[in-house]
Coordinates of C-alpha atoms and ligand atoms in Angstrom, one line a residue:
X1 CA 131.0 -42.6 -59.1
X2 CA 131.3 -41.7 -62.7
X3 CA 132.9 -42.8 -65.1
X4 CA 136.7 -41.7 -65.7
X5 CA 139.9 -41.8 -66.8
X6 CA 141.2 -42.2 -62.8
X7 CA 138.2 -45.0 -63.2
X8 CA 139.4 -47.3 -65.5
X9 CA 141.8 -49.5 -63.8
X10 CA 139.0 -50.5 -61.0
X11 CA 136.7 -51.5 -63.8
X12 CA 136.2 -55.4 -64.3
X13 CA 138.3 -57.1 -67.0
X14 CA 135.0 -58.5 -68.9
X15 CA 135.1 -54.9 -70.3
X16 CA 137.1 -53.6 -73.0
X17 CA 139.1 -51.0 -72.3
X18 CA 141.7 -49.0 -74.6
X19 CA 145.2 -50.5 -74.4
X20 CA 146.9 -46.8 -74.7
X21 CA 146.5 -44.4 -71.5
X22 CA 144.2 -41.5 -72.7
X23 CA 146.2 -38.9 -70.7
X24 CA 148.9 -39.1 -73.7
X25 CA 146.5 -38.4 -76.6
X26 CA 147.6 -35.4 -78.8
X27 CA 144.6 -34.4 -81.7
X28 CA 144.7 -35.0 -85.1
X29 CA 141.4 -35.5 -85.9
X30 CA 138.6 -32.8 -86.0
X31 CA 135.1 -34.2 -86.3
X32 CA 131.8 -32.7 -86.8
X33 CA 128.1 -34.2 -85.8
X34 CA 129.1 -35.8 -82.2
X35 CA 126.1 -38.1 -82.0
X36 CA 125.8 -42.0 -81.2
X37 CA 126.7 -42.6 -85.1
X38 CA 130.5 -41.2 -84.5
X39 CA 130.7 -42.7 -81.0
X40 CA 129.6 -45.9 -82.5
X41 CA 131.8 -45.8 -85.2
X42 CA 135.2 -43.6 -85.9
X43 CA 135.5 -43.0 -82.7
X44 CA 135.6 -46.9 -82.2
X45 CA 137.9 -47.4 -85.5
X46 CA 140.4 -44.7 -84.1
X47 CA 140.6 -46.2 -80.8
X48 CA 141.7 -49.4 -82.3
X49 CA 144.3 -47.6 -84.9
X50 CA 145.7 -45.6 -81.8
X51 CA 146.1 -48.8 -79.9
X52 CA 147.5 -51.4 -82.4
X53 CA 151.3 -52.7 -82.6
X54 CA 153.8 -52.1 -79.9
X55 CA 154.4 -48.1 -80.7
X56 CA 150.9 -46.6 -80.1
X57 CA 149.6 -44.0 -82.4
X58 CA 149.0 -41.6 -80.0
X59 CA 148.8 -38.1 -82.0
X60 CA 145.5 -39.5 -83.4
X61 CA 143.1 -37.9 -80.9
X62 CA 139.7 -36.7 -81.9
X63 CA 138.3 -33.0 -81.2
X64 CA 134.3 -33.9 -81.7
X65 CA 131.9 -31.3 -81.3
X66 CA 128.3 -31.3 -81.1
X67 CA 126.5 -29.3 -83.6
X68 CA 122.8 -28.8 -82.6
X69 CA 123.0 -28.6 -78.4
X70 CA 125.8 -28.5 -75.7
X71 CA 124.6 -31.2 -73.9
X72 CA 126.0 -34.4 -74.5
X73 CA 129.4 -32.6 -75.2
X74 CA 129.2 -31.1 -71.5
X75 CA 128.4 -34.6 -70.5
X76 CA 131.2 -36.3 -72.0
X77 CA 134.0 -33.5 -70.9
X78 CA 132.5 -34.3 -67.0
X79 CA 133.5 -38.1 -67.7
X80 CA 137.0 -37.1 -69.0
X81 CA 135.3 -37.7 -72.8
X82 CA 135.1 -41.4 -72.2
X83 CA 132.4 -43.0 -72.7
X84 CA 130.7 -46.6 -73.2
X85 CA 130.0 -48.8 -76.1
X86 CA 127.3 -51.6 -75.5
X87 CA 127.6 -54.5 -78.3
X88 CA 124.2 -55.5 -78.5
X89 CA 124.0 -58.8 -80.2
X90 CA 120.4 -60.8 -80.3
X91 CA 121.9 -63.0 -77.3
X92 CA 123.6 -60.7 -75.0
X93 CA 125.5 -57.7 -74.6
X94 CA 129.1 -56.6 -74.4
X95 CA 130.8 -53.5 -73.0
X96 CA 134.2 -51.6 -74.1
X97 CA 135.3 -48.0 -72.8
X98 CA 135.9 -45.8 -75.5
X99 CA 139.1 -43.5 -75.2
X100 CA 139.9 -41.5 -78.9
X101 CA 137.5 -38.4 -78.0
X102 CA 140.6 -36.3 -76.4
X103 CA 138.4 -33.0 -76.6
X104 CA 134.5 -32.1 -76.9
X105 CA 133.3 -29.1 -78.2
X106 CA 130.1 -27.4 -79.0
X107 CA 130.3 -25.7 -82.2
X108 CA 128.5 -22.7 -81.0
X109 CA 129.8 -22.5 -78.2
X110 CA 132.8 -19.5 -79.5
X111 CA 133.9 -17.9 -81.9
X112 CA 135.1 -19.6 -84.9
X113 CA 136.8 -22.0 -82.6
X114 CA 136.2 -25.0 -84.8
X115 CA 137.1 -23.5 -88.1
X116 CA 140.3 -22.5 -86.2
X117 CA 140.7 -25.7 -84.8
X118 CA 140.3 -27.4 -88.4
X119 CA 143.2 -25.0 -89.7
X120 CA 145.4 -25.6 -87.0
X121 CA 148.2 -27.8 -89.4
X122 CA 148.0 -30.4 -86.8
X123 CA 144.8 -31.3 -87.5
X124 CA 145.1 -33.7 -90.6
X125 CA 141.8 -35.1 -91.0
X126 CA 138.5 -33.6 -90.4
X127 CA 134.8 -36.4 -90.5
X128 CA 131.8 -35.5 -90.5
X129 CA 128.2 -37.3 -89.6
X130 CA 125.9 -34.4 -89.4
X131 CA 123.1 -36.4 -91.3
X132 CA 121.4 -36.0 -95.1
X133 CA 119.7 -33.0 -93.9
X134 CA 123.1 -31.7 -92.3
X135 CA 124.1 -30.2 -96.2
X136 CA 120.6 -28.5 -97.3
X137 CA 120.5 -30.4 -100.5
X138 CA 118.3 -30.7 -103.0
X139 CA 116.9 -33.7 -105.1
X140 CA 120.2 -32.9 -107.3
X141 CA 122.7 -33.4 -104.7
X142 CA 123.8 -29.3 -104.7
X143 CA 123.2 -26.9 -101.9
X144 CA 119.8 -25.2 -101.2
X145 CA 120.8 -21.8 -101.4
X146 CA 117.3 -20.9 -99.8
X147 CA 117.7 -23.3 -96.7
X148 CA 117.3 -20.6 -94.1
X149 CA 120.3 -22.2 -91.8
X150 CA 122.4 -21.6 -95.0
X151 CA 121.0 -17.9 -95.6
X152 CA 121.3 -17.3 -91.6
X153 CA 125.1 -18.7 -91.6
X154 CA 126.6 -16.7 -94.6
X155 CA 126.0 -13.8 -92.6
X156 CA 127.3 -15.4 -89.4
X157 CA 131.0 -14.5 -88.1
X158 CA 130.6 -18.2 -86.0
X159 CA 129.5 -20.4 -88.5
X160 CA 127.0 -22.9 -87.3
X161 CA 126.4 -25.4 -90.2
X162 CA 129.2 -27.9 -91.2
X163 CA 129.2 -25.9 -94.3
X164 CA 130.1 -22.9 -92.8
X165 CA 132.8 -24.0 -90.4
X166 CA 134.7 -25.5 -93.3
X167 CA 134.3 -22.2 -95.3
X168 CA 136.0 -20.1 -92.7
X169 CA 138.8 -23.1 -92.1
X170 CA 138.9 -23.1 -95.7
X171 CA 139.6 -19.1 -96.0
X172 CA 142.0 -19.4 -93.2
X173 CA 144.2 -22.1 -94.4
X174 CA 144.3 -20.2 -97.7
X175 CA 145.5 -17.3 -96.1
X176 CA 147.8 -18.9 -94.0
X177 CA 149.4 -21.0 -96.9
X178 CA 149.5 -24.1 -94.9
X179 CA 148.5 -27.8 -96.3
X180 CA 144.3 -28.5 -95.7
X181 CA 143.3 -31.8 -93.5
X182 CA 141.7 -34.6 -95.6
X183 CA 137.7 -34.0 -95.3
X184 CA 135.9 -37.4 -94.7
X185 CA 132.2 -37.2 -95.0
X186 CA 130.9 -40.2 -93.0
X187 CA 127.3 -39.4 -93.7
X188 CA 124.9 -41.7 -96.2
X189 CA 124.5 -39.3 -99.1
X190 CA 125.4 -40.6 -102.9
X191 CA 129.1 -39.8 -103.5
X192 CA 129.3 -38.3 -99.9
X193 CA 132.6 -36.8 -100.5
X194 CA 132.5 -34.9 -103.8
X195 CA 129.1 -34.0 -103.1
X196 CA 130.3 -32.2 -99.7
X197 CA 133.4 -30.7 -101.5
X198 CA 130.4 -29.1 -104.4
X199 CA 128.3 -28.0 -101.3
X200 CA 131.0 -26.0 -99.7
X201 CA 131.9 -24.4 -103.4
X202 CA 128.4 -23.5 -103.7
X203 CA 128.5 -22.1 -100.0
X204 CA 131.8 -20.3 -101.3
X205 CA 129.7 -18.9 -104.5
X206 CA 126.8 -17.8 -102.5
X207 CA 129.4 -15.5 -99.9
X208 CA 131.1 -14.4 -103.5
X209 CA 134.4 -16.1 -103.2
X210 CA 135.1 -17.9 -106.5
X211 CA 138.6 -18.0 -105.7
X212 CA 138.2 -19.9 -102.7
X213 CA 135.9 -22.5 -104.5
X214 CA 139.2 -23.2 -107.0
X215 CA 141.5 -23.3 -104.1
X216 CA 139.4 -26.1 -102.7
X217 CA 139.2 -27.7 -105.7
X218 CA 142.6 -27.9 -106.4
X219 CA 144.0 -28.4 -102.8
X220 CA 141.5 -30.2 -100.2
X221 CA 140.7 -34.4 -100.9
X222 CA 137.1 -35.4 -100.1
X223 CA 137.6 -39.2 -100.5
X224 CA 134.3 -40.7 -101.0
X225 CA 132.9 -43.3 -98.3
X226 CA 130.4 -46.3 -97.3
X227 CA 129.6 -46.2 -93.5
X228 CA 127.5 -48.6 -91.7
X229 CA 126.6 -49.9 -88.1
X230 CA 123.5 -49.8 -86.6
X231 CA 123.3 -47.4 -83.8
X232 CA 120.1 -46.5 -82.3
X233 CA 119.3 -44.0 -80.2
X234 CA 120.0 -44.4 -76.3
X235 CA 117.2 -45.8 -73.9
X236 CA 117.3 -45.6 -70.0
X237 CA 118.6 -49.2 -70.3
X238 CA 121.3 -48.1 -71.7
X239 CA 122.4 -46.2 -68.7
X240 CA 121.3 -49.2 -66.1
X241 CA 123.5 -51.8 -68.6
X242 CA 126.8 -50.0 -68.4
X243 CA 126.6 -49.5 -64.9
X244 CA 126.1 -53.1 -64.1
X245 CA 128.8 -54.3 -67.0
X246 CA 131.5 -51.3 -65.5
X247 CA 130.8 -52.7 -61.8
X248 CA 128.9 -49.8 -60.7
X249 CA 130.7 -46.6 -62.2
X250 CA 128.0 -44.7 -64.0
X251 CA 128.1 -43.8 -67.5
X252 CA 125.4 -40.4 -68.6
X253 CA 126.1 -41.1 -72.0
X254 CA 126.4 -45.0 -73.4
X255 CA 125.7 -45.9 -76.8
X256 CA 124.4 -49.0 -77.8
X257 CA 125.1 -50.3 -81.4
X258 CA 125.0 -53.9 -83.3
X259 CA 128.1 -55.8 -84.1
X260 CA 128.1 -55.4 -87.6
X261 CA 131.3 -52.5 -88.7
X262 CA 131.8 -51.7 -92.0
X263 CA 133.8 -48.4 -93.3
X264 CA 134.6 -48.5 -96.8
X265 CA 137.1 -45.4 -97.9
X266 CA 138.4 -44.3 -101.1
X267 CA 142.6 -44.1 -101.3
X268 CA 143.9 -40.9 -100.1
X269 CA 147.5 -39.1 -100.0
X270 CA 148.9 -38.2 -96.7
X271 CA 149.1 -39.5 -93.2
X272 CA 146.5 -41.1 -91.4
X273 CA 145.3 -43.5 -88.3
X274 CA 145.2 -47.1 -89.0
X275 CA 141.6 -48.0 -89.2
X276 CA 141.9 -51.1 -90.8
X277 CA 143.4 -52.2 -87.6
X278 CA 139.5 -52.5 -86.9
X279 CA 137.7 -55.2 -88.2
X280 CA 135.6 -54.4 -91.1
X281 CA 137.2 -51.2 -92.5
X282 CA 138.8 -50.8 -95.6
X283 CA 140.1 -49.1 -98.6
X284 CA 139.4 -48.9 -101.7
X285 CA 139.6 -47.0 -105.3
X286 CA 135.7 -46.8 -106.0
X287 CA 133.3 -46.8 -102.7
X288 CA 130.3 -46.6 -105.6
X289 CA 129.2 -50.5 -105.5
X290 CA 128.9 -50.3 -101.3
X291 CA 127.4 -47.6 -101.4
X292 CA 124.9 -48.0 -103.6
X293 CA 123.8 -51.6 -102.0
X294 CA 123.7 -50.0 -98.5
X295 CA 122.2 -46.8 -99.3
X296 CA 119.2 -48.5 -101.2
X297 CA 119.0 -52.0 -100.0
X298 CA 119.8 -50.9 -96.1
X299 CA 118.8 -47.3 -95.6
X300 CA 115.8 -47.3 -98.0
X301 CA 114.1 -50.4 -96.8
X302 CA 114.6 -48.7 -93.6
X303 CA 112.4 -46.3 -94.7
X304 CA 109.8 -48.5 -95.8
X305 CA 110.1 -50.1 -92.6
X306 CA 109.5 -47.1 -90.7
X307 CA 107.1 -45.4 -92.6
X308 CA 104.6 -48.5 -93.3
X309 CA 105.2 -49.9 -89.8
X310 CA 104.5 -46.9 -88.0
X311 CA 100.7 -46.5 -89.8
X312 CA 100.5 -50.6 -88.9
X313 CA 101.3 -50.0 -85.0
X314 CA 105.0 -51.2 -85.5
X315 CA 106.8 -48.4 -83.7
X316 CA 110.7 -50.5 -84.2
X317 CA 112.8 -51.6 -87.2
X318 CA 112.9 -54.7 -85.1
X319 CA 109.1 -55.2 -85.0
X320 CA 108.0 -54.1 -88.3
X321 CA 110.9 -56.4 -90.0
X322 CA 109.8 -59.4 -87.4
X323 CA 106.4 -59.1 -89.1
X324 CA 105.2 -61.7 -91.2
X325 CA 103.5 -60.0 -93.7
X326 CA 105.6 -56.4 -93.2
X327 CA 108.7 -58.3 -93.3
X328 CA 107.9 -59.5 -96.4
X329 CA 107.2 -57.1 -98.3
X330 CA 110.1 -55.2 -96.8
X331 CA 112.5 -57.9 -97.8
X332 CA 110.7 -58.5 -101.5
X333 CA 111.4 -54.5 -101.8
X334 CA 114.9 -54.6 -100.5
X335 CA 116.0 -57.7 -102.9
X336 CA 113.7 -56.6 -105.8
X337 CA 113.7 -53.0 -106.3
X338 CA 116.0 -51.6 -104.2
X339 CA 118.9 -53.9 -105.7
X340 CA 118.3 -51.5 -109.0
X341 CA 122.1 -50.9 -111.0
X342 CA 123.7 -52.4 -107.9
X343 CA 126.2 -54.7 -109.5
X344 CA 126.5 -57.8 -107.4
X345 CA 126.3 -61.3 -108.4
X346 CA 122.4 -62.9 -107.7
X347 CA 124.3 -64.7 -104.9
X348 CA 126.2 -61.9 -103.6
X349 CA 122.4 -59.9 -103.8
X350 CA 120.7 -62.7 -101.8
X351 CA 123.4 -62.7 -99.0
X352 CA 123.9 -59.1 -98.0
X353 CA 119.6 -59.1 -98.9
X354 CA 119.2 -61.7 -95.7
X355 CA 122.1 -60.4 -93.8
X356 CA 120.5 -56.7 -93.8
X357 CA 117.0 -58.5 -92.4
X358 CA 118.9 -60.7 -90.0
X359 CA 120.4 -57.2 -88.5
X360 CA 116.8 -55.4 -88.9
X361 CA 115.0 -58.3 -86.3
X362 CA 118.1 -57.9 -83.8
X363 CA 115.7 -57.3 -80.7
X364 CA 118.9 -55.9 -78.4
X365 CA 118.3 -53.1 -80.8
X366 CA 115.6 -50.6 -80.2
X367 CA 115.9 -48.4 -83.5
X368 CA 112.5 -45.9 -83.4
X369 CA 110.4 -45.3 -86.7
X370 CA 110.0 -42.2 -85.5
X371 CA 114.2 -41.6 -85.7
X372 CA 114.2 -43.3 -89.2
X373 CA 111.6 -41.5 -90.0
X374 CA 113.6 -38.1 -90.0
X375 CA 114.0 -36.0 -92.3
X376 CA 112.2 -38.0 -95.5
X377 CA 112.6 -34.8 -98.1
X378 CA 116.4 -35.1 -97.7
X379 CA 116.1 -39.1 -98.4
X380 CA 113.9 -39.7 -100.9
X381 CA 116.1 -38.9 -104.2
X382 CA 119.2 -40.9 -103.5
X383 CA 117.8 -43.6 -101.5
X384 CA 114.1 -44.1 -103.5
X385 CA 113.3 -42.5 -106.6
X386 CA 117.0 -43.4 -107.9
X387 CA 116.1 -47.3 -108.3
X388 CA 113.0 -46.4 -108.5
X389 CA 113.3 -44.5 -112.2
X390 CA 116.0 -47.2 -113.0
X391 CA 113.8 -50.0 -112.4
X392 CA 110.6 -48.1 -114.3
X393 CA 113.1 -47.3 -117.4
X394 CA 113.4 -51.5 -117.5
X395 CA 109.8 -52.2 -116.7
X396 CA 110.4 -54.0 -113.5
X397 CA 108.0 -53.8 -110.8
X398 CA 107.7 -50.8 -108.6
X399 CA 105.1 -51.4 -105.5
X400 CA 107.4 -51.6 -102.7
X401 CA 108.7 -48.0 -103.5
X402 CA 104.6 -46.6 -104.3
X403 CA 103.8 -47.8 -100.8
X404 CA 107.1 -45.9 -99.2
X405 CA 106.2 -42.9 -100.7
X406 CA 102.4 -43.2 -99.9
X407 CA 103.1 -43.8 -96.5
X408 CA 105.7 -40.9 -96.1
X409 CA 102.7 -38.8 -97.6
X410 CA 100.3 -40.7 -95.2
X411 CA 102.9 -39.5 -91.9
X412 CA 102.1 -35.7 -92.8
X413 CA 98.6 -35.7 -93.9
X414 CA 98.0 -37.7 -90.3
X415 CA 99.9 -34.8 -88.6
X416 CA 97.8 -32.2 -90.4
X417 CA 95.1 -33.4 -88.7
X418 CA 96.7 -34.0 -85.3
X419 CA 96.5 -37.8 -85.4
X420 CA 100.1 -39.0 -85.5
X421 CA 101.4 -39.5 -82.1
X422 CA 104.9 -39.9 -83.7
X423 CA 106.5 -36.8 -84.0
X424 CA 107.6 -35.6 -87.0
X425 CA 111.1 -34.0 -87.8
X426 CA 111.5 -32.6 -91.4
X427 CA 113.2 -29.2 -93.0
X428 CA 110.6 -29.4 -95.5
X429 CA 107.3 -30.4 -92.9
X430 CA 105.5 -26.8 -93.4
X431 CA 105.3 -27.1 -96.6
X432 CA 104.5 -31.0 -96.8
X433 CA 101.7 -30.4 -94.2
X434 CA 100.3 -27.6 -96.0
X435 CA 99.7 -29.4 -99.0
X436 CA 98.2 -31.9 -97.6
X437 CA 96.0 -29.2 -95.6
X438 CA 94.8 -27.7 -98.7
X439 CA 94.3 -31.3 -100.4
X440 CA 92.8 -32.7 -97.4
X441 CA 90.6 -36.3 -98.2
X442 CA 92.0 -35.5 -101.8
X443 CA 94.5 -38.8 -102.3
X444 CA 95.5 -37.7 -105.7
X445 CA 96.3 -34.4 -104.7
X446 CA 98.4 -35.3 -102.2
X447 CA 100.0 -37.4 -104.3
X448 CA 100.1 -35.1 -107.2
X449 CA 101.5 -32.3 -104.7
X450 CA 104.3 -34.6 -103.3
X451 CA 105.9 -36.0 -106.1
X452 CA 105.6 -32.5 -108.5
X453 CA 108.3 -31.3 -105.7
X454 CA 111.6 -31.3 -108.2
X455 CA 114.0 -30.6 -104.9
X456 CA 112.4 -33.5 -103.2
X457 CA 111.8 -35.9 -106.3
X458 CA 114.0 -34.7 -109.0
X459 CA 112.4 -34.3 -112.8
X460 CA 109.4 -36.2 -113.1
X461 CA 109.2 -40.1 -113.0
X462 CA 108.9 -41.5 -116.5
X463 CA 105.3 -42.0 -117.0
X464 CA 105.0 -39.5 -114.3
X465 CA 101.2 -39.7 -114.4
X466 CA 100.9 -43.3 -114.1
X467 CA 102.7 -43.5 -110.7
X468 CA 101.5 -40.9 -109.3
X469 CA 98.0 -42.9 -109.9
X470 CA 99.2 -46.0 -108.5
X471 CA 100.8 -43.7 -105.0
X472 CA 97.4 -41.9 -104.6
X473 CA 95.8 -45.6 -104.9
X474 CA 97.6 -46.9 -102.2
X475 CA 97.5 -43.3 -100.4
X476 CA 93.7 -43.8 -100.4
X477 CA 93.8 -47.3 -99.2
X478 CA 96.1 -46.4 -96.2
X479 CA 93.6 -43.6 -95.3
X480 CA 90.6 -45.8 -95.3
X481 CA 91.5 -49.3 -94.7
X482 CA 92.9 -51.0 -91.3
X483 CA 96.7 -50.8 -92.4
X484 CA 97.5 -54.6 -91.4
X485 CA 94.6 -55.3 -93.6
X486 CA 95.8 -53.6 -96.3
X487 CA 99.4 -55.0 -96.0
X488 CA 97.5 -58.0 -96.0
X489 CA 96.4 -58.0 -99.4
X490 CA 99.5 -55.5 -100.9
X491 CA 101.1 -59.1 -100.1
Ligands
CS2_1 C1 119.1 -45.0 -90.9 C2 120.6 -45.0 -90.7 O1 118.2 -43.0 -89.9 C3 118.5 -43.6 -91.0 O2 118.4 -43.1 -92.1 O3 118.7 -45.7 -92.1 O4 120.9 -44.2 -89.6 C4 121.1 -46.4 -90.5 O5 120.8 -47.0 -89.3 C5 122.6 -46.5 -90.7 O6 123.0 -45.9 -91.9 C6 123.2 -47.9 -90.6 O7 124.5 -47.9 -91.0

């Protein structure tokens, strides 16, 4: 029997279940990027804001829609959109059903029926998590204009990118004269919500519709956010687990995620669900200090982690930061360099430092290197070569952020040559395995080739030559040394 809404009164009471009856939910929400990210997260936040005090907050529903395949949203509508949430913590796990999705979508499924969905004045808030790569940026956070989604969607009359669908929900609410939804961007880019409101201006340029750019400027909020919770892909576990924990109703689609919640939100006007109500979120005037600590310290040490480890044998965050020697260095890089213009107190450094590797070697969490590892060009500015050119400009050490970027190199010259069994996701991978092609056994090359690419990189590091030295170093090491070897002495 699957899971469903008729479903949830037969299943045990060690579950969590939602204390509001999901038949009553009206939407308010639109979201874009239904992955396990948003079902791990807002979806979890608005299902406590819907449910808390006496008088339930029932006209908080979420519309989510899948952007990339129909699948899972097919899945979820066949299980009434509910859906479970496994708490893994490093001793057990813990199960709650997860009621706030009132409708699933795929976004190309028909026409325009998201960007009508977002001007419908009901909707009042619209989040995204469509990932870094999700708003074809470049190195200085504005749109790509040559990304060929974005040159195959300002064509399109059904948008397909989350920068489309707002243009046309944009146009329509201009025409229509009626007040624009809030636009949250959940995603971990620098400044994720004025960087999304430049992006769809540019997208606006690029159709030629100034006027629409000013209209957005001077009517739609993009409060800026921190999100954060660790939610890995699913495993066939995951499916076995919730059928146990629900007494033998059987979920398609679980997610797994760790405990740790945090959703940091800049103040905005108008009406909203009470996510505070969830442990862990809150707002604030200036998201820019929790952001920069967990975009650096968490998801760029993640990188190192997945990058290094995967060339060492370490195919999870879990492994790779359980490592002696890995771990180390991963955690000297985190509190050391990646810590660059974060403005904590050394003590306040040193705790979130050893919290983030206490969550890293939490083995209920199966997070892939090969996941992390996704979509590098769209990560390296914000999350690498930012502290990294702050902590050069002080002459502070820099080693933890050579090896990253050797190691990212290391990922595509291996796939060049067919010798990566990890695969490799990456809008830019053409070019980055062409260069490394062409350069082939030529370290400093590569390395020359890599870090000359301004979108990727940004201007050149300061003393440009010097690093790029030290990268094709390591790069050369990497190639010809047994990696744990190497780590060995990198120590
Ligand atoms: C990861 C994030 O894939 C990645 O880039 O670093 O998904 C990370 O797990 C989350 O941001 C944690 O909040």
């Amino acid at each position: 029997m699957l899971l469903s809404r008729q479903a949830l009164s037969k299943i045990p009471s060690t579950v969590y279940k939602p204390s509001f009856n999901p038949e009553e939910l009206s939407p308010g929400i639109v979201h874009l990027g239904c992955g396990n990210f948003h079902r791990a997260h807002q979806a979890v936040a608005t299902q406590a804001a819907i449910g808390h005090g006496e008088k339930k907050d029932l006209h908080w529903g979420i519309i989510s829609a899948t952007m990339r395949r129909p699948d899972l949203a097919r899945q979820l509508a066949r299980q009434d959109n509910l859906y479970t949430l496994l708490t893994r913590t490093p001793t057990g796990t813990v199960a709650s059903v997860i009621a706030s999705l009132c409708e699933t979508l795929f976004a190309g499924d028909t026409d325009s029926v998201l960007a009508q969905r977002i001007a419908d004045p009901r909707t009042r808030i619209v989040t995204l998590t469509v990932t870094a790569s999700g708003y074809y940026l470049t190195a200085d956070g504005r749109l790509d204009p040559e990304a060929q989604d974005i040159q195959e969607d300002l064509g399109r009359k059904t948008p397909r990118t989350a920068l489309g669908i707002l243009y046309h929900a944009f146009s329509m609410i201009q025409k229509n004269g009626t007040t624009p939804p809030v636009i949250i961007c959940c995603d971990n880019v620098s400044n994720n919500g004025q960087t999304l409101r430049q992006a769809v201006s540019d997208f606006a340029a690029l159709r030629g519709n100034d006027s629409l750019a000013e209209w957005i400027e001077q009517n739609v909020q993009f409060p800026d956010t921190m999100v954060d919770r660790i939610a890995p892909a699913p495993i066939s576990d995951d499916i076995d687990d919730a059928r146990r924990l629900l007494g033998g109703f059987t979920d398609e689609v679980p997610i797994s995620a760790e405990p740790w919640f945090q959703w940091i939100i800049e103040r905005f006007d108008g009406p909203r669900p009470m996510w505070e109500a969830h442990p862990g979120t809150r707002f604030v005037n200036n998201v820019e200090i929790f952001e920069r600590a967990k975009l650096q310290m968490l998801n760029g040490t993640h990188m190192l982690l997945a990058y290094t480890g995967a060339l060492a044998g370490l195919n999870t965050i879990a492994e790779a930061a359980s490592d002696p020697v890995l771990g180390t260095i991963a955690a000297r890089f985190m509190r050391q360099e990646q810590s660059a213009e974060v403005e904590l107190s050394d003590e306040e450094l040193d705790n979130y430092s050893n919290d983030l590797m206490r969550r890293f070697r939490n083995p209920g969490i199966v997070h892939e290197a090969e996941r992390i590892g996704r979509n590098g060009s769209a990560k390296m500015a914000m999350r690498i070569i930012r502290p990294m050119r702050a902590n050069i400009e002080v002459g502070k050490d820099t080693r933890g952020a050579s090896l990253l970027i050797a190691s990212w190199i290391r990922w595509f010259a291996l796939h060049e040559q067919e010798a990566l069994e990890i695969s490799l996701t990456d809008p830019r991978a053409d070019t980055l395995r062409l260069i490394c092609a062409e350069a082939r056994d030529d370290h400093k090359a590569q390395a020359e080739a890599f870090m000359a690419m301004e979108e990727v990189f940004g201007p050149p590091l300061p003393d440009h030559d010097r690093e790029v030295s030290i990268v094709a170093d390591i790069l050369a090491k990497l190639s010809n040394q047994d990696v744990p070897d190497f780590l060995n002495t990198f120590l």
